[in-house]
Short mmCIF file of C-alpha atoms in Angstrom, two decimals:
data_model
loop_
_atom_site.label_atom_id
_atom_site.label_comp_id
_atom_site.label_asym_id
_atom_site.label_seq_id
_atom_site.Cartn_x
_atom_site.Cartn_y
_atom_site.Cartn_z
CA UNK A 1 0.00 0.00 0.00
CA UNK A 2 1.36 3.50 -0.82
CA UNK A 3 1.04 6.17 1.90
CA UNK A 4 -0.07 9.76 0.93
CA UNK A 5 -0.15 13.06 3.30
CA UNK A 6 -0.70 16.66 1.82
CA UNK A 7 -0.72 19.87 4.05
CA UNK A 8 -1.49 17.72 7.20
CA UNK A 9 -1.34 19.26 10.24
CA UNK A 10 -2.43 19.40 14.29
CA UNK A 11 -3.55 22.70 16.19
CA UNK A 12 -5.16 22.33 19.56
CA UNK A 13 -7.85 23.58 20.73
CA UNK A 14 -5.47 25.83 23.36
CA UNK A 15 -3.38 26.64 20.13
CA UNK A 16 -0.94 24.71 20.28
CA UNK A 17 0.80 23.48 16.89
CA UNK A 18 1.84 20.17 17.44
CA UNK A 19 2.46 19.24 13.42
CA UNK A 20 2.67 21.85 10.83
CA UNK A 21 1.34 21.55 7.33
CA UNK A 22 3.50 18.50 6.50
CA UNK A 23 3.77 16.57 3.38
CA UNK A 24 4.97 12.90 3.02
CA UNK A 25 4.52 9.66 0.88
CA UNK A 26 5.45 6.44 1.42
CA UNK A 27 6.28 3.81 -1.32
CA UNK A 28 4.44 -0.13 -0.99
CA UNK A 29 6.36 -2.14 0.98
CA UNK A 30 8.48 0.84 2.07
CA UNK A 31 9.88 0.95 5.69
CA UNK A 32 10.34 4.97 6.95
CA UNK A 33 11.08 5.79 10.39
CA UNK A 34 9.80 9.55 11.48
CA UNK A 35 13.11 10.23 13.93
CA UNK A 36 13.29 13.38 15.74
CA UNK A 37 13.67 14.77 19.26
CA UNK A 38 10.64 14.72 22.08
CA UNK A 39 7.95 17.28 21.41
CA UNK A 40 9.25 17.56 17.57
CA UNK A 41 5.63 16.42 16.37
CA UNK A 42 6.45 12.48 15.13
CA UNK A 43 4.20 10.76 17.25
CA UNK A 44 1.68 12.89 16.54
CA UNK A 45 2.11 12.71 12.81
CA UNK A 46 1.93 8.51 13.61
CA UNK A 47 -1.53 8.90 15.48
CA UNK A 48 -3.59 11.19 12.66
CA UNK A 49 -2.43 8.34 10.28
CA UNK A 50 -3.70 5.60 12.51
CA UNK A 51 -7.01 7.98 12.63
CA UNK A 52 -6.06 8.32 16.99
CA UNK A 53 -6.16 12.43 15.84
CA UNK A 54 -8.08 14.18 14.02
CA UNK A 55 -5.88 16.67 11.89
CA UNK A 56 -6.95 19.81 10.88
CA UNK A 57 -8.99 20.77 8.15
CA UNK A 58 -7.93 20.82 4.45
CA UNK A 59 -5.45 17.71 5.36
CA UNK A 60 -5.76 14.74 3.45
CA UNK A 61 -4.47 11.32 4.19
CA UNK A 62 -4.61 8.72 1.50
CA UNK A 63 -4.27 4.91 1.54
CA UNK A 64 -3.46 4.11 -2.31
CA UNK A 65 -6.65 5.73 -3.82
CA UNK A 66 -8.73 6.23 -0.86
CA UNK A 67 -8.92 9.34 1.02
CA UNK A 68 -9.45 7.97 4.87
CA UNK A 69 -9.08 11.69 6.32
CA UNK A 70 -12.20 11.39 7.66
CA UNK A 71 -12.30 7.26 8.23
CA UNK A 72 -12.16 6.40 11.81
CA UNK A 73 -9.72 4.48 13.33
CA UNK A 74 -10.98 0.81 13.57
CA UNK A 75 -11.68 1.50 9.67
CA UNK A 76 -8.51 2.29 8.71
CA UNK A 77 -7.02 -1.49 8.96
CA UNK A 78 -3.58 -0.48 9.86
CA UNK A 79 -1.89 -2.59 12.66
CA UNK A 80 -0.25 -0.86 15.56
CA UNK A 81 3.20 -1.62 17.99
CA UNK A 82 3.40 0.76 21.12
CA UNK A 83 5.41 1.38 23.24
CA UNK A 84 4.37 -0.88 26.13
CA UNK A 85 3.48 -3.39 24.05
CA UNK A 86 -0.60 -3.19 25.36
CA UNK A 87 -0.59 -7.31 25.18
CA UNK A 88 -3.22 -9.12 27.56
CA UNK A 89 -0.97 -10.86 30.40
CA UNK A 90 -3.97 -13.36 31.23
CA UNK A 91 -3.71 -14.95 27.60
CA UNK A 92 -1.30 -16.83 26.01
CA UNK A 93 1.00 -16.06 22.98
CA UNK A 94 -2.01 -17.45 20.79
CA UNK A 95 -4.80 -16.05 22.46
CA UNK A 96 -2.81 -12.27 21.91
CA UNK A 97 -2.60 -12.90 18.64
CA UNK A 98 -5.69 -14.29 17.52
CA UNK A 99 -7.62 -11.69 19.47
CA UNK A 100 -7.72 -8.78 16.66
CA UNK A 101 -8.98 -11.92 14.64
CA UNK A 102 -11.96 -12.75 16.29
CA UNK A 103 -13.16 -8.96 16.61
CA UNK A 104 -12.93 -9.13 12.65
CA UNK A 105 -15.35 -12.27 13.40
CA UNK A 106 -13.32 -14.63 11.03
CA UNK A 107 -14.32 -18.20 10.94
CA UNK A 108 -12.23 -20.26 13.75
CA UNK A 109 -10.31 -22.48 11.18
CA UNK A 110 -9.34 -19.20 9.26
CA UNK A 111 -7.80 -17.88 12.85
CA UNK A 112 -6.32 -20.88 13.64
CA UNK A 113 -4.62 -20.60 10.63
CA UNK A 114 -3.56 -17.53 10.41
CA UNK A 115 -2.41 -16.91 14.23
CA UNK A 116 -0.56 -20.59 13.03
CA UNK A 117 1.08 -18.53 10.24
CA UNK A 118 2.68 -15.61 11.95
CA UNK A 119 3.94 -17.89 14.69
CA UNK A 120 6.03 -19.24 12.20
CA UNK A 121 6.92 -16.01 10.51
CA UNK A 122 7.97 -14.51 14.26
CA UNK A 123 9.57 -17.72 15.14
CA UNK A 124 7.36 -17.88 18.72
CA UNK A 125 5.89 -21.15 17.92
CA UNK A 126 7.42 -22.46 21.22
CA UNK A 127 6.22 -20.15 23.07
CA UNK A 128 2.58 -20.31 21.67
CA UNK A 129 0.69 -21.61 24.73
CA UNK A 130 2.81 -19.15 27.37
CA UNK A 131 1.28 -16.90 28.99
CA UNK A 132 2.86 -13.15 28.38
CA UNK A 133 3.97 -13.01 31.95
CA UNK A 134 6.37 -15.99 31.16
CA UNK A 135 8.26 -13.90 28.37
CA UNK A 136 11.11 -11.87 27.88
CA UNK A 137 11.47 -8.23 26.53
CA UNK A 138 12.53 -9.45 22.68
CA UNK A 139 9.48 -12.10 23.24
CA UNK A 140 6.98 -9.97 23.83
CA UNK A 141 8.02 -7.47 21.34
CA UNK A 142 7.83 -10.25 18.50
CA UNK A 143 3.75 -11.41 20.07
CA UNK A 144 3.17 -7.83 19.62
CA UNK A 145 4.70 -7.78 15.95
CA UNK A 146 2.61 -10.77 15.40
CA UNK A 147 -0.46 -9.77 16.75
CA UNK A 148 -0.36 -6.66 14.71
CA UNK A 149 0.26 -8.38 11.35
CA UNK A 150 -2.08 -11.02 11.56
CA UNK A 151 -5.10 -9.16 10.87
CA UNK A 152 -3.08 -8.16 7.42
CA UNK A 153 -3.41 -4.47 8.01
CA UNK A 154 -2.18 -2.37 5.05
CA UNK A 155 -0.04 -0.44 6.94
CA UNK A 156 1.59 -0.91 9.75
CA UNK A 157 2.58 1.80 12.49
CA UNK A 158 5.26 1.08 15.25
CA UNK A 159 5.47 3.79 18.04
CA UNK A 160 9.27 3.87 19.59
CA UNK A 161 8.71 -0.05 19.30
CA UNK A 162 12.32 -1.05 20.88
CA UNK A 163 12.35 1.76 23.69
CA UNK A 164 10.69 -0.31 26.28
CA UNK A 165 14.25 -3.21 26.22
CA UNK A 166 16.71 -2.32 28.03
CA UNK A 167 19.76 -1.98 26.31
CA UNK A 168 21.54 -4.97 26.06
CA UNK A 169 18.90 -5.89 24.36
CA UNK A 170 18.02 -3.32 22.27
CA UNK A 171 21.13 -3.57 19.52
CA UNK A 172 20.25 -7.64 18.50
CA UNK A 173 16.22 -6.64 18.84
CA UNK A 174 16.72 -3.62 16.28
CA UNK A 175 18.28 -6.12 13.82
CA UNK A 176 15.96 -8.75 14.16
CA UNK A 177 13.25 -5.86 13.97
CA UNK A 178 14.87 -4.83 10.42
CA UNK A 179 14.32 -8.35 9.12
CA UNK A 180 10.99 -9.22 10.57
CA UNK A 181 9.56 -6.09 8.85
CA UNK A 182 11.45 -7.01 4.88
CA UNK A 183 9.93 -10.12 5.60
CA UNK A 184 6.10 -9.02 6.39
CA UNK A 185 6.69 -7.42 2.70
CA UNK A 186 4.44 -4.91 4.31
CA UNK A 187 4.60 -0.87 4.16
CA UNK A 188 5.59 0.35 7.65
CA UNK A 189 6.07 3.65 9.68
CA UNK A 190 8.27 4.04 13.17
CA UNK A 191 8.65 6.69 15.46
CA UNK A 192 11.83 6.97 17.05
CA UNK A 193 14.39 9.29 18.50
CA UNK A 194 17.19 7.11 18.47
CA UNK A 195 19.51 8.02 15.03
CA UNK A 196 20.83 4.45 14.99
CA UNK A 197 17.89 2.88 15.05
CA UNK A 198 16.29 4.66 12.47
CA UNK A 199 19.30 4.38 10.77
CA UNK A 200 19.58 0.56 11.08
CA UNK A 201 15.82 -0.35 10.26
CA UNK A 202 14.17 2.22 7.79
CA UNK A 203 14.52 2.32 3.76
CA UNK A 204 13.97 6.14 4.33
CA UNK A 205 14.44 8.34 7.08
CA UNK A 206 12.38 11.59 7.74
CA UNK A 207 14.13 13.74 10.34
CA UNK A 208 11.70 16.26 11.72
CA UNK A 209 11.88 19.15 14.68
CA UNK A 210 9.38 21.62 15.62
CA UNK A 211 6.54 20.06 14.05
CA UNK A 212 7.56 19.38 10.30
CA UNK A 213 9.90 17.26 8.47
CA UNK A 214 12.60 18.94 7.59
CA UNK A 215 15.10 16.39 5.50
CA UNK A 216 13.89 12.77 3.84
CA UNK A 217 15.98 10.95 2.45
CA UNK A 218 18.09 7.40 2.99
CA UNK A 219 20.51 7.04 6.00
CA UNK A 220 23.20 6.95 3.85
CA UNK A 221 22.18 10.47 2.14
CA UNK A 222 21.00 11.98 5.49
CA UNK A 223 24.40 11.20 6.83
CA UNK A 224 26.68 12.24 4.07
CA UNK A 225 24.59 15.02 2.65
CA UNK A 226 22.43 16.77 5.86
CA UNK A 227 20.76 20.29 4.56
CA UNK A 228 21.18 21.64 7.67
CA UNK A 229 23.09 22.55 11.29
CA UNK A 230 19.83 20.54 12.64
CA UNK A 231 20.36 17.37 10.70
CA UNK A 232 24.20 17.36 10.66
CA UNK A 233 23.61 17.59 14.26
CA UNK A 234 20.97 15.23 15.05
CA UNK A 235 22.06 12.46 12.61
CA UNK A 236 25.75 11.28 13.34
CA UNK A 237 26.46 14.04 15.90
CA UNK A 238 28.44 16.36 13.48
CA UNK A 239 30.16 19.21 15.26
CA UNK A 240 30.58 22.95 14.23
CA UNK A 241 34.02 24.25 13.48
CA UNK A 242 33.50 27.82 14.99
CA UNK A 243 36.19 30.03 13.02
CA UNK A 244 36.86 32.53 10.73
CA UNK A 245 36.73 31.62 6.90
CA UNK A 246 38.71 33.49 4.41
CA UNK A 247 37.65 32.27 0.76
CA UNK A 248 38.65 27.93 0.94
CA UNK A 249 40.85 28.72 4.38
CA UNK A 250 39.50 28.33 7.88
CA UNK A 251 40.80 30.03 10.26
CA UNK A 252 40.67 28.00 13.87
CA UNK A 253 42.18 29.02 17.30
CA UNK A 254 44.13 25.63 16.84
CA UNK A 255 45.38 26.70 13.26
CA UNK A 256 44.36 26.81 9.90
CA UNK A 257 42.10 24.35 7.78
CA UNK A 258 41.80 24.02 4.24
CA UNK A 259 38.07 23.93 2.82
CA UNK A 260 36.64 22.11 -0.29
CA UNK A 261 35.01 25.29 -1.10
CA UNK A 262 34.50 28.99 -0.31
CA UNK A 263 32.98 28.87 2.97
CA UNK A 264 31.56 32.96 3.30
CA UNK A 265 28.44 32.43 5.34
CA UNK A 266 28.67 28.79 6.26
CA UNK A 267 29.09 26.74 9.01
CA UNK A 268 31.50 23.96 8.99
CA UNK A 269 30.44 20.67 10.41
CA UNK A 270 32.62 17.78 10.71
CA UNK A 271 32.22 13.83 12.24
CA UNK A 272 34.24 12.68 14.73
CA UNK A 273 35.64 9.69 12.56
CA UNK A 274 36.80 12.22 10.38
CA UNK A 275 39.32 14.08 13.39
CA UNK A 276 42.48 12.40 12.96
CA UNK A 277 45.16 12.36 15.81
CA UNK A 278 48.48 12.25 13.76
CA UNK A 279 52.12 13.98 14.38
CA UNK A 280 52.02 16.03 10.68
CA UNK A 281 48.20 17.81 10.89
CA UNK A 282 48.21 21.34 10.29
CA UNK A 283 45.98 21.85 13.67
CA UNK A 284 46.43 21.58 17.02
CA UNK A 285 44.66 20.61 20.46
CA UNK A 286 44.83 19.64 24.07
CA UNK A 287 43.42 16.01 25.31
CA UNK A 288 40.73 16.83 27.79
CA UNK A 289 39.32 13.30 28.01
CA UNK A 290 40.40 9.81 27.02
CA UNK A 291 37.22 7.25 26.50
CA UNK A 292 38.31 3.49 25.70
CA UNK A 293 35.33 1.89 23.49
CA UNK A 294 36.65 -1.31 23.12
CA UNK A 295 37.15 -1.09 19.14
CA UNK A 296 38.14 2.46 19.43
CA UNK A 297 39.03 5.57 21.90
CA UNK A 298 37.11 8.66 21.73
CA UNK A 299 39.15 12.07 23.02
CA UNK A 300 37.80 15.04 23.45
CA UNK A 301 39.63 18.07 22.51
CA UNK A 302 40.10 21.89 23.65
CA UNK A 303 41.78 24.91 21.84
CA UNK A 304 40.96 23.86 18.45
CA UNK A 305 37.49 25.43 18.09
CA UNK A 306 35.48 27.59 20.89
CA UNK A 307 33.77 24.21 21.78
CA UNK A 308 35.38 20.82 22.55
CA UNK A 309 36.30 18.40 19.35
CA UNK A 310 35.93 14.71 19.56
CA UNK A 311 37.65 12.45 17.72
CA UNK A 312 37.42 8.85 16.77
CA UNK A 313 41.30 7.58 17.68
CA UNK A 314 41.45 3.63 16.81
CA UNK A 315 44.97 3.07 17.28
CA UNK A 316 46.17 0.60 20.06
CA UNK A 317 47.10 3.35 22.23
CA UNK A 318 45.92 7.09 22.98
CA UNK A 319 47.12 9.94 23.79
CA UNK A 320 47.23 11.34 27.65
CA UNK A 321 44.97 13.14 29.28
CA UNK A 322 46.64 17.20 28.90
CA UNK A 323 48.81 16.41 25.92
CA UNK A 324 49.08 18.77 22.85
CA UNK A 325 48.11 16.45 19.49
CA UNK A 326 48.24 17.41 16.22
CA UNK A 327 45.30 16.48 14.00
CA UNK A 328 44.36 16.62 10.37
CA UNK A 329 40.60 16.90 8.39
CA UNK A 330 40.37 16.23 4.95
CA UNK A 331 38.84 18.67 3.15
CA UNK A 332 36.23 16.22 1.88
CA UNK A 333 35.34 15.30 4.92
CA UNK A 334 33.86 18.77 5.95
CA UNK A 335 30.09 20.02 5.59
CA UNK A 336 29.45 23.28 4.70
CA UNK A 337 26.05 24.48 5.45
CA UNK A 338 24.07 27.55 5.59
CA UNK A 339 24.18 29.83 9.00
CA UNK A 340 21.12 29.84 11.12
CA UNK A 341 19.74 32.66 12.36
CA UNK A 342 17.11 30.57 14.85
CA UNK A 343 17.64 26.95 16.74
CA UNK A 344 15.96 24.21 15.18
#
């Protein structure tokens, strides 16, 4: 099913604006994770297309050729994945997941077959006659999965689905999550406000603060290409290079950086994988902090910009806490993108 949203938005009745006139589509059997920050309007953007808000007028939500703007929610046939879960601990696996089935009033061979079905497809046919009580975190999540699919919604809608694991868990869940939804075949939408996450599971991410989306694209192009100091910032944890730029020269309190382009009126972002501690850079810093990651150190550094500069050191040893380093930045490696006059 293909996803359609023009000029949808959400005012309150007090007047607040919790979505702003946002457009979006979403491709059949395309996975997109809404990521943002709390408050940025994702959720809510999730519950008008489940039909749990009402957006406001002139918005228009379509399902393929059907406008369901004004469908209610238990018309809508999308399946749902919160946050807690909402399974029923006094039933078993089965029971949770034939439920949905038997409000649709299908035949009891039909159930049986289906619940039977997406068992197999979520691997939980062990677990089928357990009650929820006797399951783990990942369990659980993968009954509620289950329970959403088997109805064969034409969309589902997963709500921060992995935030609820702790995180140990949480890294092998999101990968299993990833291949659970390819194999479902079905188009999907998740909220989330973790980057590597969205990053891991979606086809497409759409990054949005204050209420509208304000980059789409795939992690890969998000990453490499952000269109702004919010995105940079929010999706691999770029850092600005506060300095003075004189055409393709930028001029840091820790020395001077060559640029891949003239950067008059721009802010320079760079990665911290791209901050490379070697004895011939052209700037220079002081180790505040040494952080051993087990593949990797991560050092933060003063007196090369106004703010500290981490950097991603995976040699077998690091430098010591109060040394001067040198460092280098390819020029390639730097983002230049447009000053902001306002936060985002």
């Amino acid at each position: 099913m293909t996803l359609r949203l023009t000029h949808t938005a959400k005012t309150y009745p007090d007047g607040t604006k919790a979505l702003l006139p946002t457009d979006l589509s979403v491709e059949r059997g395309e996975i997109v994770s809404l990521l943002g920050p709390s408050g940025c309007g994702k959720t809510t953007l999730l519950r008008i297309i489940a039909g749990l808000e009402t957006p406001d007028a002139g918005s228009d939500i379509w399902f393929d050729d059907d406008n369901v703007t004004a469908l209610p929610v238990e018309r809508r046939q999308v399946g749902m994945v919160f946050q807690s879960y909402a399974l029923f601990p006094n039933m078993s696996v089965r029971a949770n997941i034939g439920y949905g089935l038997k409000m649709q009033k299908l035949s009891k061979p039909e159930i049986e077959a289906r619940v039977t079905e997406v068992l197999e497809m979520c691997q939980l046919q062990p677990f089928a006659g357990r009650a929820i009580t006797a399951l783990s975190g990942g369990q659980r999540q993968r009954v509620a999965l289950a329970r959403a699919i088997a109805p064969r919604p034409r969309l589902l809608l997963l709500d921060e689905p992995l935030s609820a694991l702790d995180a140990s868990l949480r890294e092998a869940l999101r990968d299993e999550l990833a291949v659970l939804l390819r194999e479902f075949d079905i188009t999907a939408i998740f909220v989330t406000h973790d980057q590597d996450e969205a990053m891991a599971i979606a086809d497409r991410v759409a990054v949005m603060s204050q209420g509208r989306v304000v980059q789409s694209g795939t992690p890969e192009d998000l990453y490499r290409n952000p269109n702004s100091a919010f995105v940079a910032g929010f999706v691999g944890n770029a850092m600005a290079l506060r300095g003075r730029a004189d055409g393709t020269a930028l001029h840091l309190d820790g020395g001077v950086l060559s640029l891949p382009s003239d950067g008059g009126g721009q802010t320079v972002f760079v990665r911290a994988e791209d901050v490379r501690i070697n004895d011939d850079g052209p700037l220079h810093g002081k180790v505040e902090t040494v952080t051993f990651l087990g593949t990797h150190y991560r050092i933060n550094l003063s007196g090369v910009t106004s703010n500290l500069l981490a950097s991603i050191h995976a040699g077998q040893e690091a430098p010591e806490v109060g040394e001067t380093v040198k460092l280098s930045i390819k020029p390639e490696a730097l983002m230049l993108l447009p000053n902001e006059t306002g936060g985002a």
